[in-house]
Coordinates of N, CA and C in Angstrom, one line a residue:
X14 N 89.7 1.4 53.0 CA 91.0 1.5 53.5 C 91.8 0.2 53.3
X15 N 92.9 0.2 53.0 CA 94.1 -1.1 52.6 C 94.5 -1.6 53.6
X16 N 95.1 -2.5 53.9 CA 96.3 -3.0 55.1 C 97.4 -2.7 54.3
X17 N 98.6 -2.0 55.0 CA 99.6 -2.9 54.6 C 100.4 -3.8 53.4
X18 N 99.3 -4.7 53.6 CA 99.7 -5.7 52.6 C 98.7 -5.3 51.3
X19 N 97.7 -4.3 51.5 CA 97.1 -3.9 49.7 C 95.9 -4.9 50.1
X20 N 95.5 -5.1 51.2 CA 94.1 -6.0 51.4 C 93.1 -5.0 52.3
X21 N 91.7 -5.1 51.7 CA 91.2 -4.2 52.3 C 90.8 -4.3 53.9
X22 N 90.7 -3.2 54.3 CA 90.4 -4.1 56.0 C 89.5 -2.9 56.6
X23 N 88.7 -3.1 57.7 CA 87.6 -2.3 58.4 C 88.0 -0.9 58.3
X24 N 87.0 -0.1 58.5 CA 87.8 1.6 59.2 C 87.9 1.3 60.4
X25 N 87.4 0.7 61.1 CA 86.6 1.0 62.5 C 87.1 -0.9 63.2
X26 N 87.3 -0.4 64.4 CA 87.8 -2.1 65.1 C 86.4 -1.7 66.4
X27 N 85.4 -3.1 66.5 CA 85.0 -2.9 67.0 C 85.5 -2.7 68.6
X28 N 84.9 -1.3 69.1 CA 85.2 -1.2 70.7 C 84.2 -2.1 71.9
X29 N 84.9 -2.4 73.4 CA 84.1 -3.1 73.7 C 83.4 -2.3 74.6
X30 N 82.4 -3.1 74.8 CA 80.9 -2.2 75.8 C 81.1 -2.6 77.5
X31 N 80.8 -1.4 78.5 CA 81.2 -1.5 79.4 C 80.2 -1.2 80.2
X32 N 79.9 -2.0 81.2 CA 78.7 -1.7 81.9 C 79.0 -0.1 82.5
X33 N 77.3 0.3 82.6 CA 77.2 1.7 82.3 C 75.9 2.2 84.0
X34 N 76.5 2.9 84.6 CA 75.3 3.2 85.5 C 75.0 4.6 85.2
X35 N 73.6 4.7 85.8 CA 73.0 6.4 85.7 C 73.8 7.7 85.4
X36 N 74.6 7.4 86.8 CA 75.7 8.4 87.0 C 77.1 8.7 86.5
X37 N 77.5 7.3 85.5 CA 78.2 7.2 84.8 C 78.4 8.6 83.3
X38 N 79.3 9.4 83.6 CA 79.4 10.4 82.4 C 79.4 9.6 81.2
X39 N 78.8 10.4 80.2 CA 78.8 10.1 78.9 C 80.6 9.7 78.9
X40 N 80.3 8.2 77.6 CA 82.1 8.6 77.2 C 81.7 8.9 75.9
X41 N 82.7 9.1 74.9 CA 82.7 9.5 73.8 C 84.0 9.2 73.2
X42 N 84.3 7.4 72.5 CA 85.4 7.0 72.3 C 85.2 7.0 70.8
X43 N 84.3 7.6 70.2 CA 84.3 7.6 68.5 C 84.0 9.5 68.2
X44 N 84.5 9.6 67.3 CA 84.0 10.8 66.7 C 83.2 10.8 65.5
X45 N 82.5 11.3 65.3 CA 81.1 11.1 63.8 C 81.6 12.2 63.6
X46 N 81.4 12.3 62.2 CA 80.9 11.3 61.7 C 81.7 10.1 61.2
X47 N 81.4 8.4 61.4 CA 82.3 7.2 61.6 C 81.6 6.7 60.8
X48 N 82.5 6.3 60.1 CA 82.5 5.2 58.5 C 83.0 4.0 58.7
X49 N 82.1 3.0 58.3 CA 82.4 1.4 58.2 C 82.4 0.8 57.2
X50 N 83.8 0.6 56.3 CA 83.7 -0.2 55.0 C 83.2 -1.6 54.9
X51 N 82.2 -1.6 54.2 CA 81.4 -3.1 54.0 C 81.6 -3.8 52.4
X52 N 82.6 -4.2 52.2 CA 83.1 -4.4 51.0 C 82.4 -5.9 50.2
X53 N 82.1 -6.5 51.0 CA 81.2 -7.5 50.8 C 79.5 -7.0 50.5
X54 N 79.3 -6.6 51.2 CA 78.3 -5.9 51.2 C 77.4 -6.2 52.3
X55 N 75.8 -6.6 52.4 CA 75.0 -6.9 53.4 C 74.2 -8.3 53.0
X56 N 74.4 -9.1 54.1 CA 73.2 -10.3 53.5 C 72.1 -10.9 54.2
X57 N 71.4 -11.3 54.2 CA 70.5 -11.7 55.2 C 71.2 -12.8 56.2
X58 N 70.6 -11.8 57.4 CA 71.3 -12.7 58.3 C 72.4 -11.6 59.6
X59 N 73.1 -10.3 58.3 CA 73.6 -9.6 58.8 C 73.1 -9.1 60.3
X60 N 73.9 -8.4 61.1 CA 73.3 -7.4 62.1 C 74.3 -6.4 62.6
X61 N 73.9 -5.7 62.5 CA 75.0 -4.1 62.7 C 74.5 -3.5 64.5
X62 N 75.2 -3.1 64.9 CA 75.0 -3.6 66.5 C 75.6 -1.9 66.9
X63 N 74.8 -0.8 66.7 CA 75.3 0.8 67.5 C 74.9 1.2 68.7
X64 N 76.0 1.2 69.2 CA 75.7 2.1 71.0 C 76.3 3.0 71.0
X65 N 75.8 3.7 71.9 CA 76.0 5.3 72.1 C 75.3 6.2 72.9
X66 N 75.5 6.9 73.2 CA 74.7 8.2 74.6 C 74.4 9.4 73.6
X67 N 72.4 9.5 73.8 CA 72.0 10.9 73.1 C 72.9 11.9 74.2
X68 N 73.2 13.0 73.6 CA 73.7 13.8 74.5 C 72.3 15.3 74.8
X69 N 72.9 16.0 76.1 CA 71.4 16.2 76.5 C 70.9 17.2 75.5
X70 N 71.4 17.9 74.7 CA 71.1 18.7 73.7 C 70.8 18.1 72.4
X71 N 70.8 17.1 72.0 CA 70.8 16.5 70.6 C 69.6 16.7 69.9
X72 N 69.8 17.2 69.0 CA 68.5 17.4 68.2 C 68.2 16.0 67.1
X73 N 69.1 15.6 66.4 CA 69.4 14.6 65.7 C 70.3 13.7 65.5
X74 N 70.6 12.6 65.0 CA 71.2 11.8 64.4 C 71.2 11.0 63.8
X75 N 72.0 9.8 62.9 CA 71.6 9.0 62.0 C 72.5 8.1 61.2
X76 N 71.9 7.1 61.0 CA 72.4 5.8 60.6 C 72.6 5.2 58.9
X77 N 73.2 5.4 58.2 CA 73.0 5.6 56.8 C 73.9 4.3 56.2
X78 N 73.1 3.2 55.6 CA 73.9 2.0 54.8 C 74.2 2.6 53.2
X79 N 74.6 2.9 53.1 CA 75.4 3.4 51.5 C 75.9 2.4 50.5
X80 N 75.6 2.5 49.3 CA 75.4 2.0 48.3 C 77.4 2.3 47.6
X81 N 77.7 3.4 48.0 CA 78.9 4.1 47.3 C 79.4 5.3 48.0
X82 N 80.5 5.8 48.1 CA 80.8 7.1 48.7 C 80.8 8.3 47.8
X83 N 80.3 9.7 48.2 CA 80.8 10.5 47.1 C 79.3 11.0 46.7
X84 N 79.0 12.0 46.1 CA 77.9 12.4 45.3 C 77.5 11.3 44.0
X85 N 76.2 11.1 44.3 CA 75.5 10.4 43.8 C 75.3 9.4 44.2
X86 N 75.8 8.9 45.4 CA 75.7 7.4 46.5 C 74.3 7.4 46.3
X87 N 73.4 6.2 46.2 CA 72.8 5.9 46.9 C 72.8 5.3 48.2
X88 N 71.5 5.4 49.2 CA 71.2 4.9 50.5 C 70.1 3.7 51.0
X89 N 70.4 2.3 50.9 CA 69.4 1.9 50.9 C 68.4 2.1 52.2
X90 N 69.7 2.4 53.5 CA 68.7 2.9 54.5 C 69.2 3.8 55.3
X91 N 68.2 5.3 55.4 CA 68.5 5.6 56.4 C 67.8 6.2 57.7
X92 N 68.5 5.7 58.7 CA 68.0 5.7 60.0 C 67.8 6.9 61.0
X93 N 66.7 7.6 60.8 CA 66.8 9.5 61.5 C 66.5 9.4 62.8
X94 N 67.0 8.7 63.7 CA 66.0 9.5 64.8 C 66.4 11.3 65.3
X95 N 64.8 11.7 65.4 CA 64.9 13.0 65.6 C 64.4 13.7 66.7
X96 N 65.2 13.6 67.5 CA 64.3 14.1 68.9 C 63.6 15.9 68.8
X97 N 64.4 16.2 68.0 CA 63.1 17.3 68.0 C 62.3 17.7 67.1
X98 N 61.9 16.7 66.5 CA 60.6 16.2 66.3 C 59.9 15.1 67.1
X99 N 60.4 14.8 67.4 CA 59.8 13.5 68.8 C 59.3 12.3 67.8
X100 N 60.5 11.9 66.7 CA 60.4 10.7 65.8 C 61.6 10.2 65.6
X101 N 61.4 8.8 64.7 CA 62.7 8.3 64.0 C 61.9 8.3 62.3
X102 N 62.8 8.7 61.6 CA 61.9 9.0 60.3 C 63.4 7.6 59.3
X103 N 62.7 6.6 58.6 CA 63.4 5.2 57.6 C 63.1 6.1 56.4
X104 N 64.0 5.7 55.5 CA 63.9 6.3 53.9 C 65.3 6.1 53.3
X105 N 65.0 5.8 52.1 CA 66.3 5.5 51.0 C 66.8 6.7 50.3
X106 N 67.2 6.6 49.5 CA 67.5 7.6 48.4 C 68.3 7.0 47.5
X107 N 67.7 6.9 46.3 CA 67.9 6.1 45.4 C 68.0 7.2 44.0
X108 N 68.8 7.1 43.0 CA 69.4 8.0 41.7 C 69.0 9.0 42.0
X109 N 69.7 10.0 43.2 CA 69.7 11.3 44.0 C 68.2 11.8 43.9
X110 N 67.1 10.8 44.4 CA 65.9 11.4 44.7 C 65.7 9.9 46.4
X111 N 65.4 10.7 47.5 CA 64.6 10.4 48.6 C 63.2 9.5 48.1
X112 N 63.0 9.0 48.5 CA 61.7 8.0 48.6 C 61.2 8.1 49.6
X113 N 59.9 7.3 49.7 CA 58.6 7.9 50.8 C 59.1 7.8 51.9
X114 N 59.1 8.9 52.9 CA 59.5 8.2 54.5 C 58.8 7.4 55.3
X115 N 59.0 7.0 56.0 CA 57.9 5.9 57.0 C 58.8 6.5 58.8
X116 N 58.1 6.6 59.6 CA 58.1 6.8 60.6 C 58.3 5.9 61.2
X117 N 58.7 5.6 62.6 CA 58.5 4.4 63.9 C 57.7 5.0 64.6
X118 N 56.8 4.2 65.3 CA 56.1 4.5 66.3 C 56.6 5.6 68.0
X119 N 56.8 6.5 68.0 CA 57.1 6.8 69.0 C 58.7 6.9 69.3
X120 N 59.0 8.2 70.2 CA 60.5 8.0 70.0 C 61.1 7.5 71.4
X121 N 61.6 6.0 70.9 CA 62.8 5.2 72.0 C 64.3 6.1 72.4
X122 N 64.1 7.2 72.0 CA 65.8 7.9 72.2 C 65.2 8.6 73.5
X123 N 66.3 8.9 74.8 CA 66.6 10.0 75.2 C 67.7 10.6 75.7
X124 N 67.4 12.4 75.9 CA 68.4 12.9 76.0 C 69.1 12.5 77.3
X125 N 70.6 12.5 77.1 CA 71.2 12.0 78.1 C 71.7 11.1 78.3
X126 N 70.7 9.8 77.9 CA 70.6 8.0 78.0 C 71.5 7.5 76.7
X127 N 72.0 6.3 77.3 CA 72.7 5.2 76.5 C 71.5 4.7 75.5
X128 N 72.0 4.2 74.4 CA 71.4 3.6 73.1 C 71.6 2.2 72.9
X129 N 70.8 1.4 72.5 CA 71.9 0.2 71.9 C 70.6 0.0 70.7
X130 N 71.3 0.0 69.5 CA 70.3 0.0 68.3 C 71.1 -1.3 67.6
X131 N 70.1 -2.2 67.1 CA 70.2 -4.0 66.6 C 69.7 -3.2 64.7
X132 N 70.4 -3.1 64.0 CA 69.9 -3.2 62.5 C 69.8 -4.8 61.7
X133 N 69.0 -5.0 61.3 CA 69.0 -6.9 60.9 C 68.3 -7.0 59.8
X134 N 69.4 -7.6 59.0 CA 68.8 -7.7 57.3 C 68.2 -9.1 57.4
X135 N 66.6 -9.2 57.3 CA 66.3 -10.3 57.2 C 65.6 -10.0 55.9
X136 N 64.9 -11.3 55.5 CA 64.5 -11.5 53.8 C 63.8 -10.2 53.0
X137 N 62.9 -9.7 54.2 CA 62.2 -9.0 53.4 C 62.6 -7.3 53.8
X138 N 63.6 -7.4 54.9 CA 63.7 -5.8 54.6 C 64.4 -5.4 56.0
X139 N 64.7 -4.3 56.7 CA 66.0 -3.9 57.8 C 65.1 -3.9 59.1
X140 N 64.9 -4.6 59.9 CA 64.2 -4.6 61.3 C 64.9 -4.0 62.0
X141 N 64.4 -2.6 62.8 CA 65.0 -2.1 63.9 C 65.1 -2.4 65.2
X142 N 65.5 -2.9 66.0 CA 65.4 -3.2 67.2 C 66.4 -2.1 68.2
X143 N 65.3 -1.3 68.9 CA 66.3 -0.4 70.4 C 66.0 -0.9 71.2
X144 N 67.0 -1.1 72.1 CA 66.9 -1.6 73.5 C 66.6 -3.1 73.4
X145 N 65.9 -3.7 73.9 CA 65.0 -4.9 74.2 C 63.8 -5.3 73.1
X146 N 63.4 -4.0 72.3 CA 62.3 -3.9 71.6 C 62.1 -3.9 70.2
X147 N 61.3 -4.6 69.4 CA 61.5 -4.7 68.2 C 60.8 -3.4 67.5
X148 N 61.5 -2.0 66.9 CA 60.7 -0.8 66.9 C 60.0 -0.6 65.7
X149 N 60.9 -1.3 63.9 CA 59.8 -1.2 62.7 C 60.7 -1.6 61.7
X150 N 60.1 -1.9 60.5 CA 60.3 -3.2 60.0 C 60.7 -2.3 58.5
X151 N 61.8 -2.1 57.8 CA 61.9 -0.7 56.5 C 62.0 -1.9 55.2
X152 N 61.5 -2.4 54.5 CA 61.5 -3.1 53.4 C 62.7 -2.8 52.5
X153 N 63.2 -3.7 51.9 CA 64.3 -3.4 50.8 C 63.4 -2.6 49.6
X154 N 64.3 -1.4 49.4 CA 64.2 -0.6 48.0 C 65.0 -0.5 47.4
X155 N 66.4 -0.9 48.1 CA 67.7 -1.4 47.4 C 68.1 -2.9 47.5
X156 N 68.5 -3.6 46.7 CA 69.0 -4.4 47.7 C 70.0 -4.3 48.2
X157 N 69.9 -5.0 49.5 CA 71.2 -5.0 50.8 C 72.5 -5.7 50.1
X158 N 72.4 -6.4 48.9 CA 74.2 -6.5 48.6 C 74.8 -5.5 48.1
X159 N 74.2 -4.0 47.8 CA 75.0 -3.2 47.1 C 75.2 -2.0 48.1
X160 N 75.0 -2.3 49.5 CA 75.5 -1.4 50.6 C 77.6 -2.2 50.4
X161 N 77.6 -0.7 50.5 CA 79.2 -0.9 50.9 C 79.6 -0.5 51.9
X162 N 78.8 0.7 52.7 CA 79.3 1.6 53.7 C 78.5 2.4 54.6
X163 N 78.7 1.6 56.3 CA 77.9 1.8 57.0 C 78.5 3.6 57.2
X164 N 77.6 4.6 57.6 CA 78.1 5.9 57.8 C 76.9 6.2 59.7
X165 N 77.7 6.8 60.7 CA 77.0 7.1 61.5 C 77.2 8.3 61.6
X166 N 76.3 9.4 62.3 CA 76.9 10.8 62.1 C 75.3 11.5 63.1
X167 N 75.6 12.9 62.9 CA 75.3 13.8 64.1 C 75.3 14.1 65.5
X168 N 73.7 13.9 66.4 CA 74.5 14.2 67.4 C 74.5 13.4 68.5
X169 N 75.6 12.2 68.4 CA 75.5 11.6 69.6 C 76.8 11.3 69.7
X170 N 76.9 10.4 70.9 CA 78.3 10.1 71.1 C 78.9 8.6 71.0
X171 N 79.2 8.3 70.0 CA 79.1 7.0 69.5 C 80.2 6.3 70.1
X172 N 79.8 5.3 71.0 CA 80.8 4.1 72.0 C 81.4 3.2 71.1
X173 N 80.1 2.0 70.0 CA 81.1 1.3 69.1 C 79.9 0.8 68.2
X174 N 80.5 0.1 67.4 CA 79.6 -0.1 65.9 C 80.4 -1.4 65.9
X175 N 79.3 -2.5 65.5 CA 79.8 -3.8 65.6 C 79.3 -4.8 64.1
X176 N 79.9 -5.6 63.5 CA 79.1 -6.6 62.8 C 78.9 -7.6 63.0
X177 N 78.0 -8.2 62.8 CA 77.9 -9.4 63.3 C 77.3 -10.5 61.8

């Protein structure tokens, strides 16, 4: 997207996070699927900061760093968690073929509950961090400078997406 003045600028302004109790209704200040232009690209060091509430029916949702928009994108990563599978399933997709999946141990989502997911490009590859916990570790199969575009989408209710 342009400013104005013909200079590119974010899709997305990060929203701020609000302390949240049990009883607190879901909010839902983003609609997915939500696009974040990364025109620089990704570099070590990066960290992409998503919160959000599974909602109590959610079967899926997911986190996709994109190489390009449009058929034929590549993905250097994308992030599935699948609650009905009772997983989060990392995998690329690189010249319109998928690469091997890798799994996280165990699924940190639940229905209902608030998220806060840490993505972190460090040297050797995208460390997931939910909540407090460090969850698994997805190696570069692309490299992270040819992400352009963070993509979030299915079923949750996405609060804010941040860079850092």
């Amino acid at each position: 997207m342009l400013s104005a003045w013909g200079r590119p600028t974010c899709v997305s302004r990060p929203r701020p996070w609000f302390p949240r109790t049990p009883d607190s209704p879901p909010l839902n200040l983003q609609n997915v699927p939500h696009k974040m232009s990364l025109p620089e690209g990704i570099r070590v060091g990066t960290v992409m900061r998503i919160r959000g509430v599974v909602p109590e029916k959610a079967g899926r949702f997911y986190v996709n760093l994109l190489c390009g928009e449009g058929p034929g994108g590549e993905a250097a990563l994308h992030f599935n968690p699948r609650l009905d599978e009772s997983t989060v399933v990392f995998n690329s997709l690189e010249q319109g073929t998928w690469g091997r999946e890798e799994r996280g141990s165990g699924i940190p989502f639940q229905h209902g509950q608030p998220f806060d997911v840490l993505l972190i490009a460090t040297e050797e590859g995208f460390k997931a961090v939910v909540g407090d916990s460090e969850y698994h570790h997805f190696r570069y199969r692309i490299p992270p400078a040819r992400v352009r575009l963070l993509e979030v989408g299915g079923d949750l209710q996405l609060q804010s997406v941040k860079i850092f």
